Coordinates of C-alpha atoms and ligand atoms in Angstrom, one line a residue:
X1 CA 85.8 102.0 86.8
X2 CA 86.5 99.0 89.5
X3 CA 90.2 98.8 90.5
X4 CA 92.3 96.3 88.8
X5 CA 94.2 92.9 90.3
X6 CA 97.4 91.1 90.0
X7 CA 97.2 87.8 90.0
X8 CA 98.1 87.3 93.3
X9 CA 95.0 89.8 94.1
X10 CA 96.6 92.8 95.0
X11 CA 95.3 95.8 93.5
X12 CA 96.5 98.9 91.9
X13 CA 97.1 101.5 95.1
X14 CA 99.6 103.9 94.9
X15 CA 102.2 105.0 92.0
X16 CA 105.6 106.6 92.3
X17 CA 106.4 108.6 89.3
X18 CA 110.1 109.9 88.5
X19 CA 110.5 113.3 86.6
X20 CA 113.8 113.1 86.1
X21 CA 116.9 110.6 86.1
X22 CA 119.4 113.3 86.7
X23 CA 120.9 114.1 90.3
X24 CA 122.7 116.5 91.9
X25 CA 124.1 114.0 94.7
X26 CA 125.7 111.3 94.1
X27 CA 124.9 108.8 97.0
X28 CA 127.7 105.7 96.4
X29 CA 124.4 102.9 97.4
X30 CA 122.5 104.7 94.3
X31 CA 124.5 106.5 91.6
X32 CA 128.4 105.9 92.3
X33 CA 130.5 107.9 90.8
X34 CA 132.8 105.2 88.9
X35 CA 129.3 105.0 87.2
X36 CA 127.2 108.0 87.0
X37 CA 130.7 110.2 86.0
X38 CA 130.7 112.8 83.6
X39 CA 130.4 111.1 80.9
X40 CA 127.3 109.1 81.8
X41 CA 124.6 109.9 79.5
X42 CA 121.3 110.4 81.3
X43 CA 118.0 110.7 79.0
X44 CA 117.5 113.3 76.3
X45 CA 114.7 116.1 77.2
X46 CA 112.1 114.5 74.9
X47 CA 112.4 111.3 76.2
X48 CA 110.8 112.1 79.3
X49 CA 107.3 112.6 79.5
X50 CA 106.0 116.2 79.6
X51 CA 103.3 117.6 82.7
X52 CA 100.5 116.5 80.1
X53 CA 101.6 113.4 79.7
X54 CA 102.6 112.2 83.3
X55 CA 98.9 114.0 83.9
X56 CA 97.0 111.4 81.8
X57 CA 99.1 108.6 83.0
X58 CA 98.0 109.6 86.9
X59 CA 94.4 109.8 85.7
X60 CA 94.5 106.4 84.4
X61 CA 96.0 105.1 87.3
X62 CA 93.7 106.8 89.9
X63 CA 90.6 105.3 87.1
X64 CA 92.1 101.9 88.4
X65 CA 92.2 102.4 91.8
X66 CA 95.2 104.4 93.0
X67 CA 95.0 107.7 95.2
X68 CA 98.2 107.9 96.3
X69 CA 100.8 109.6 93.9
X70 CA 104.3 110.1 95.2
X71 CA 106.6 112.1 93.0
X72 CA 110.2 110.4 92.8
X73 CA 113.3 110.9 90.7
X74 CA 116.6 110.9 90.8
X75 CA 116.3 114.3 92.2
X76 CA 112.7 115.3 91.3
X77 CA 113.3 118.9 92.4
X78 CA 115.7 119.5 89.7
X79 CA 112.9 118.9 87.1
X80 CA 112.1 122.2 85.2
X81 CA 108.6 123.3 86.1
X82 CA 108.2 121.0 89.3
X83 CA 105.7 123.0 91.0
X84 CA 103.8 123.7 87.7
X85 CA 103.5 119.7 87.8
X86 CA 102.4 119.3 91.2
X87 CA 100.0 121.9 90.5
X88 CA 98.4 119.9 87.8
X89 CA 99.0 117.0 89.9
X90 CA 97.0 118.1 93.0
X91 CA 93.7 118.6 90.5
X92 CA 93.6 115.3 89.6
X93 CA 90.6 114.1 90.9
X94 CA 90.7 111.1 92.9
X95 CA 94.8 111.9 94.1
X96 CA 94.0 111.9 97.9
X97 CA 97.6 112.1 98.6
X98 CA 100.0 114.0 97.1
X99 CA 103.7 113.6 98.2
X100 CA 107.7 113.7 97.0
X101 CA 110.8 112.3 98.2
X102 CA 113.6 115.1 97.5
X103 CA 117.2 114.9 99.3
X104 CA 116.4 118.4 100.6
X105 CA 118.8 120.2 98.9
X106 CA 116.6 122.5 96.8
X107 CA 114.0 122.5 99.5
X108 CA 114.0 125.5 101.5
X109 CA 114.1 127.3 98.5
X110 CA 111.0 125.7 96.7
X111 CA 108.7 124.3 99.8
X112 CA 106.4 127.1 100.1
X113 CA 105.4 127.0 96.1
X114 CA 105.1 123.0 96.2
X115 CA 102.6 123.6 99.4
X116 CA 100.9 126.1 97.8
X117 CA 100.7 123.9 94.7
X118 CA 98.8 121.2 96.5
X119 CA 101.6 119.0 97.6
X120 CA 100.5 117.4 100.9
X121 CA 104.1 116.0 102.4
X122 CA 107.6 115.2 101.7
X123 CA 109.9 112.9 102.8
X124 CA 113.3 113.7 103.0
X125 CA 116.5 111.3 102.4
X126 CA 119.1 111.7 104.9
X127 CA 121.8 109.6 105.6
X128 CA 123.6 110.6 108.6
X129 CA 123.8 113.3 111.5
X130 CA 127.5 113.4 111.0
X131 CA 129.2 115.2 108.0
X132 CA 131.9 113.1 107.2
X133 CA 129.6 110.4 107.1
X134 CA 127.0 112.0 105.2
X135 CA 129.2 113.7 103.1
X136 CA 131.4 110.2 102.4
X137 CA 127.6 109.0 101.4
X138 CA 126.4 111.5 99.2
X139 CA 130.1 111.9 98.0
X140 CA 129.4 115.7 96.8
X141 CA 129.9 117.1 99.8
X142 CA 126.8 118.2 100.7
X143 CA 126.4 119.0 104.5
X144 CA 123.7 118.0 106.8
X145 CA 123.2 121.1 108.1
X146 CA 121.7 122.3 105.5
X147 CA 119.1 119.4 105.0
X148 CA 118.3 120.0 108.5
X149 CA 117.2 123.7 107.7
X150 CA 115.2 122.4 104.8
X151 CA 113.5 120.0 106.9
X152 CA 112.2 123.0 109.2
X153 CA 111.0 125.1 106.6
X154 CA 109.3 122.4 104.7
X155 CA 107.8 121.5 108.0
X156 CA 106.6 125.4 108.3
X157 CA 105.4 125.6 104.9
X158 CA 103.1 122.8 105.8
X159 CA 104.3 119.9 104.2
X160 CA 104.8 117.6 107.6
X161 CA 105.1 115.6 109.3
X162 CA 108.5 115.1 107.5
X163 CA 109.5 111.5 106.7
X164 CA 113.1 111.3 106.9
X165 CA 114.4 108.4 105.2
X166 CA 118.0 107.0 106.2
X167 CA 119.5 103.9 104.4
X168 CA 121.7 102.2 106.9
X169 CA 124.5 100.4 105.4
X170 CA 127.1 97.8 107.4
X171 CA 130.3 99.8 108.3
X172 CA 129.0 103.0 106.7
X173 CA 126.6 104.2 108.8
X174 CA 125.5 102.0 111.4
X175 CA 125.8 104.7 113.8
X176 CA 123.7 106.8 112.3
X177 CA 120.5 104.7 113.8
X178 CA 120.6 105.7 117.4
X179 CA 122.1 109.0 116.2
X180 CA 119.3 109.9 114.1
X181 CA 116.7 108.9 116.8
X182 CA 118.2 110.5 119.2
X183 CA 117.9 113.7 117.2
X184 CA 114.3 113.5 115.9
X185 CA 112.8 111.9 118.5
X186 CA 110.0 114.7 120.3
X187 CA 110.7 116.9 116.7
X188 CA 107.4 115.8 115.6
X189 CA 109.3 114.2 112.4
X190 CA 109.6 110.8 111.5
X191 CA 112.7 108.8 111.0
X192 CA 112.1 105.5 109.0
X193 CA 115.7 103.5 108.8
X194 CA 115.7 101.0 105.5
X195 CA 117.3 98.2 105.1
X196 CA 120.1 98.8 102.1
X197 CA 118.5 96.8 99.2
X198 CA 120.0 94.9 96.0
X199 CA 118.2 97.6 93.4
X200 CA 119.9 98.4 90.6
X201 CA 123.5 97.1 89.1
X202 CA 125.7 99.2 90.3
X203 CA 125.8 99.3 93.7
X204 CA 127.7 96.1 94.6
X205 CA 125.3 95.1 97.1
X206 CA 125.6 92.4 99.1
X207 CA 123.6 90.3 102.1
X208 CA 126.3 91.2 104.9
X209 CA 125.9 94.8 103.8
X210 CA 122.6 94.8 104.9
X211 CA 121.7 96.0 109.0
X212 CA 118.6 94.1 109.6
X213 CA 115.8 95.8 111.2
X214 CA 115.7 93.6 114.3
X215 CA 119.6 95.0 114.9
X216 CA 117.8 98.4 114.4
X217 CA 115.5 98.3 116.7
X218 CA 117.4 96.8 119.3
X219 CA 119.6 99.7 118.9
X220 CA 116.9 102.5 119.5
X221 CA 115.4 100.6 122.5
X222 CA 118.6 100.1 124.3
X223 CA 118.6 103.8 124.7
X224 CA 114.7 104.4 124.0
X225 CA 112.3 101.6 124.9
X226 CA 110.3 101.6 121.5
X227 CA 107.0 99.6 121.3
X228 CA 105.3 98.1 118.1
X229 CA 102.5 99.8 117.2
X230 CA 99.7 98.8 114.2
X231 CA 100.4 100.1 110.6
X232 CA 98.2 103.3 109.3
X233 CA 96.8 101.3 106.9
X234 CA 97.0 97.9 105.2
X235 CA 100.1 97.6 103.0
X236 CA 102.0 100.4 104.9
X237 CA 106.0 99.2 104.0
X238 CA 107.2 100.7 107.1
X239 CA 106.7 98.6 110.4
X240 CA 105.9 101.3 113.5
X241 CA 107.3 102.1 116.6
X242 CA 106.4 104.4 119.4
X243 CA 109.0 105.6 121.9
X244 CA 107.4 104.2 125.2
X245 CA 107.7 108.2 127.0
X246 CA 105.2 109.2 124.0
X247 CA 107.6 111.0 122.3
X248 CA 107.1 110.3 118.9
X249 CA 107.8 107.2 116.4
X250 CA 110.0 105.7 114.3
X251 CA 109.7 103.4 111.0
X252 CA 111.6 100.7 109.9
X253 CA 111.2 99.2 106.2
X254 CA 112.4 95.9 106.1
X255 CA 112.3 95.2 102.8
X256 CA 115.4 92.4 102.8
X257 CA 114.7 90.8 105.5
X258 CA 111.0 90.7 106.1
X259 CA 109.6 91.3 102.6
X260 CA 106.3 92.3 102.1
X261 CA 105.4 91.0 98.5
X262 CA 102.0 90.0 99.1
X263 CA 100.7 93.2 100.6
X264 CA 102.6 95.3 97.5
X265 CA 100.3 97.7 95.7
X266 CA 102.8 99.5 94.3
X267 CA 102.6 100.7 90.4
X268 CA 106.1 103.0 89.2
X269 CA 106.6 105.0 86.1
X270 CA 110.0 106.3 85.0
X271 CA 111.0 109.7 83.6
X272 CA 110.5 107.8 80.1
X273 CA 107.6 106.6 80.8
X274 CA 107.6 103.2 81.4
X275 CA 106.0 101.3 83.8
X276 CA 107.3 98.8 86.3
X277 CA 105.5 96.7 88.8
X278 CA 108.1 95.8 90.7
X279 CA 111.0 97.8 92.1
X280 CA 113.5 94.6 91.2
X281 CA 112.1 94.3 87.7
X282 CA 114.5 94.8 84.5
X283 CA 111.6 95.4 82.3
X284 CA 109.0 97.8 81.6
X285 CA 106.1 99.2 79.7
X286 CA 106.3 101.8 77.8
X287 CA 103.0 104.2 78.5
X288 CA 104.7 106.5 76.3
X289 CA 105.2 105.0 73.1
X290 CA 101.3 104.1 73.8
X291 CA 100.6 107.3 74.2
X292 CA 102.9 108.8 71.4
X293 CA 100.5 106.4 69.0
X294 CA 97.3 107.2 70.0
X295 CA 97.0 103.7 72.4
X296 CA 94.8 104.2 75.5
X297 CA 97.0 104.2 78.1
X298 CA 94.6 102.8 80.6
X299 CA 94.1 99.8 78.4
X300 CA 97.7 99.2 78.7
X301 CA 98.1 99.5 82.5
X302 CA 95.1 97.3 83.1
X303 CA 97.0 94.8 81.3
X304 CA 99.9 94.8 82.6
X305 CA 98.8 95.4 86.1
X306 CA 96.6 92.1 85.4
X307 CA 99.5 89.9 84.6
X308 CA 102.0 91.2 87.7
X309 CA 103.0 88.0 89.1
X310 CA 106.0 90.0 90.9
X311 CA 107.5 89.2 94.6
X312 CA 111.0 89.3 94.1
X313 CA 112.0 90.4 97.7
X314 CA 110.1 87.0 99.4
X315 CA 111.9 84.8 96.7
X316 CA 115.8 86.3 96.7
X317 CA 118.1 84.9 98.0
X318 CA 121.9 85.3 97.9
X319 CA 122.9 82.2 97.0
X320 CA 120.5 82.9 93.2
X321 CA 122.2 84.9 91.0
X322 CA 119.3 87.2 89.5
X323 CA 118.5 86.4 85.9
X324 CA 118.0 89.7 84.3
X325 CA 119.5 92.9 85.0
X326 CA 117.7 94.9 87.0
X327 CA 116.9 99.1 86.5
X328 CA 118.4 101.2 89.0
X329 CA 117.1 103.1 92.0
X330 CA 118.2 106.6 90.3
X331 CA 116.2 105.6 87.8
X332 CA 112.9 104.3 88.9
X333 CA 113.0 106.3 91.6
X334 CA 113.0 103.9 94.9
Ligands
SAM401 N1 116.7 111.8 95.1 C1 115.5 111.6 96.0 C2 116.0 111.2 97.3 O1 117.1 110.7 97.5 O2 115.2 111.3 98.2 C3 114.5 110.7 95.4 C4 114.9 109.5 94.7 S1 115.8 108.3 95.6 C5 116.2 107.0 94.4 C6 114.5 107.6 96.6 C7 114.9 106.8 97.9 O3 115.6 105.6 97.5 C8 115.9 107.6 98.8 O4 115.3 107.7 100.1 C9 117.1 106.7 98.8 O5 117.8 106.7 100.0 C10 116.5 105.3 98.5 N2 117.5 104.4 98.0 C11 118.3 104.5 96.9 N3 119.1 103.4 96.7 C12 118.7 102.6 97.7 C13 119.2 101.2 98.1 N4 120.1 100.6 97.4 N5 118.6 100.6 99.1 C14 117.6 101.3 99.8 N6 117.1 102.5 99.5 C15 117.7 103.1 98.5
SF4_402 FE1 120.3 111.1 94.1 FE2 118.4 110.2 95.7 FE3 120.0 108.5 94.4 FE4 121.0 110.0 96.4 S1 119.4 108.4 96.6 S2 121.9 109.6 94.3 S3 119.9 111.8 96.2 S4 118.5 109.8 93.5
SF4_403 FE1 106.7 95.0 95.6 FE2 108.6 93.9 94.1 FE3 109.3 95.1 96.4 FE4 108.0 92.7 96.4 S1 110.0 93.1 95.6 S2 107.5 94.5 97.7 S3 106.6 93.0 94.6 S4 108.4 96.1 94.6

């Protein structure tokens, strides 16, 4: 089957699937606690899709042209079964690459099943290098040290090179930039800083919060000449740099303040099942209920995927209020 197009021509590439909306952290830029509390009600088991279902949604994305599947969450290694799923996963055919974004702390003990499974990579969220930073962040108390060791033996088990993701937030963790190069540069393991974005409802975002990548950058290369080099492919979010010694690279996703809309490929399914075609948008499809009545569910993302006229990130702007409420990260899975 030919791939499908928006109707700003982009087609259907990759698809980040969450498995759950539950987390064990709670990171104050994604699930604050004044929110997310105890008595936040977070879906019931059989609202989320089960292994067969998320199965037949990734084969009717890969039909359409997507072979890149990157399993997302909330915390997607808290999801019952997870390797079971990547196992199923990894046969699809057509799934060239198979990868999860985890915040590490279940990842030592799981990384060898997942690579055995027929996960390719993960990428690993990580805030800071400092614990009362990181810890202030994830506000659970969770200490770095830890996700440090999980990096190493994920990287053992096979599943690198590691993408370590850090949000960078104004007068939260600035520091961390140069700190977290520092660190991983010559490790072999790739930092990729991200510009705090405006998902979600909860997170009080706001433009001045916001570090933007050129402030980054001249960060690293006041202390490590970095040079530009060519994404990995077309559409890659993060823009490279390679430390000018040869020791390694860095990322940086500018999402706020250099959008990249018009190269966006990107499909998402929640734990629910619905799909999104934007991370901004406040509405989705339900491939579930499609599926729960006997709809073909490839019908129904080649229809929606035809209509996507989304670019929010090249049209925001902080002086528009947004119209609709947005879903949040925790929930769509970033
Ligand atoms: N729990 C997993 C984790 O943290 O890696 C996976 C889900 S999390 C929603 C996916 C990614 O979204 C993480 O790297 C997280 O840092 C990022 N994220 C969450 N809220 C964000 C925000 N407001 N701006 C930028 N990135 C955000
Ligand atoms: Fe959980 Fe990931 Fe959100 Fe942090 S960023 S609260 S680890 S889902
Ligand atoms: Fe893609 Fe929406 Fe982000 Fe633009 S704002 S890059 S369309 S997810």
């Amino acid at each position: 089957m030919a791939g499908v197009t928006d109707l700003f021509d982009r087609q259907v590439r990759d698809l980040r699937v969450s498995v759950t909306d539950r987390c064990n952290f709670r990171c104050t830029y994604c699930m604050p606690k004044e929110i997310f509390g105890p008595g936040h009600e977070f879906l019931p088991r059989d609202e989320l899709l089960t292994f067969d279902e998320i199965a037949s949604v990734v084969r009717a994305f890969v039909a359409r042209g997507v072979n890149k599947v990157r399993i997302t969450g909330g915390e997607p290694l808290l999801r019952k079964g997870i390797v079971d799923l990547v196992g199923m996963l990894s046969r699809v055919d057509g799934v060239e690459d198979l990868t999860l974004t985890t915040n590490a702390s279940l990842l030592a003990r799981k990384a060898e099943a997942l690579a055995a499974a027929g996960l390719n990579r993960v990428t690993v969220s990580l805030d800071a290098m400092d614990d009362p930073t990181f810890k202030k962040m994830n506000d659970v108390e969770f200490p770095v040290g830890t996700v440090l060791d999980a990096i190493e033996v994920a990287a053992a088990a096979g599943l690198g090179p590691i993408k370590v993701n850090a949000v960078i937030q104004r007068g939260v963790n600035e520091h961390s930039v140069v700190d977290m190069a520092n660190h991983f540069k010559g490790t072999g393991h790739i930092v990729r800083f991200i510009e705090y974005m405006d998902v979600g409802n909860t997170n009080g975002w706001r433009l001045d919060d916001v570090v933007p990548a050129d402030e980054m950058i001249d960060q690293i290369n006041a202390v490590h000449p970095l040079e530009a080099i060519p994404p990995n492919y077309p559409g890659e979010v993060a823009n490279r740099f390679r430390y000018s010694d040869g020791d390694g690279e860095v990322g940086i996703i500018a999402s706020v303040t250099k959008p990249f809309c018009g190269s966006c490929t990107r499909a998402r399914v929640s734990a629910e099942g619905s799909m999104y075609t934007c991370l901004f948008a406040s509405e989705g499809t339900s491939l579930r209920d499609a599926m729960r009545s006997g709809v073909d569910v490839g019908e129904v993302i080649s229809e929606v995927w035809a209509k996507r006229d989304d670019r929010y990130s090249e049209v925001r702007s902080d002086a528009t209020p947004r119209l609709s409420v947005p879903v949040e990260m925790s929930y769509i899975g970033g």
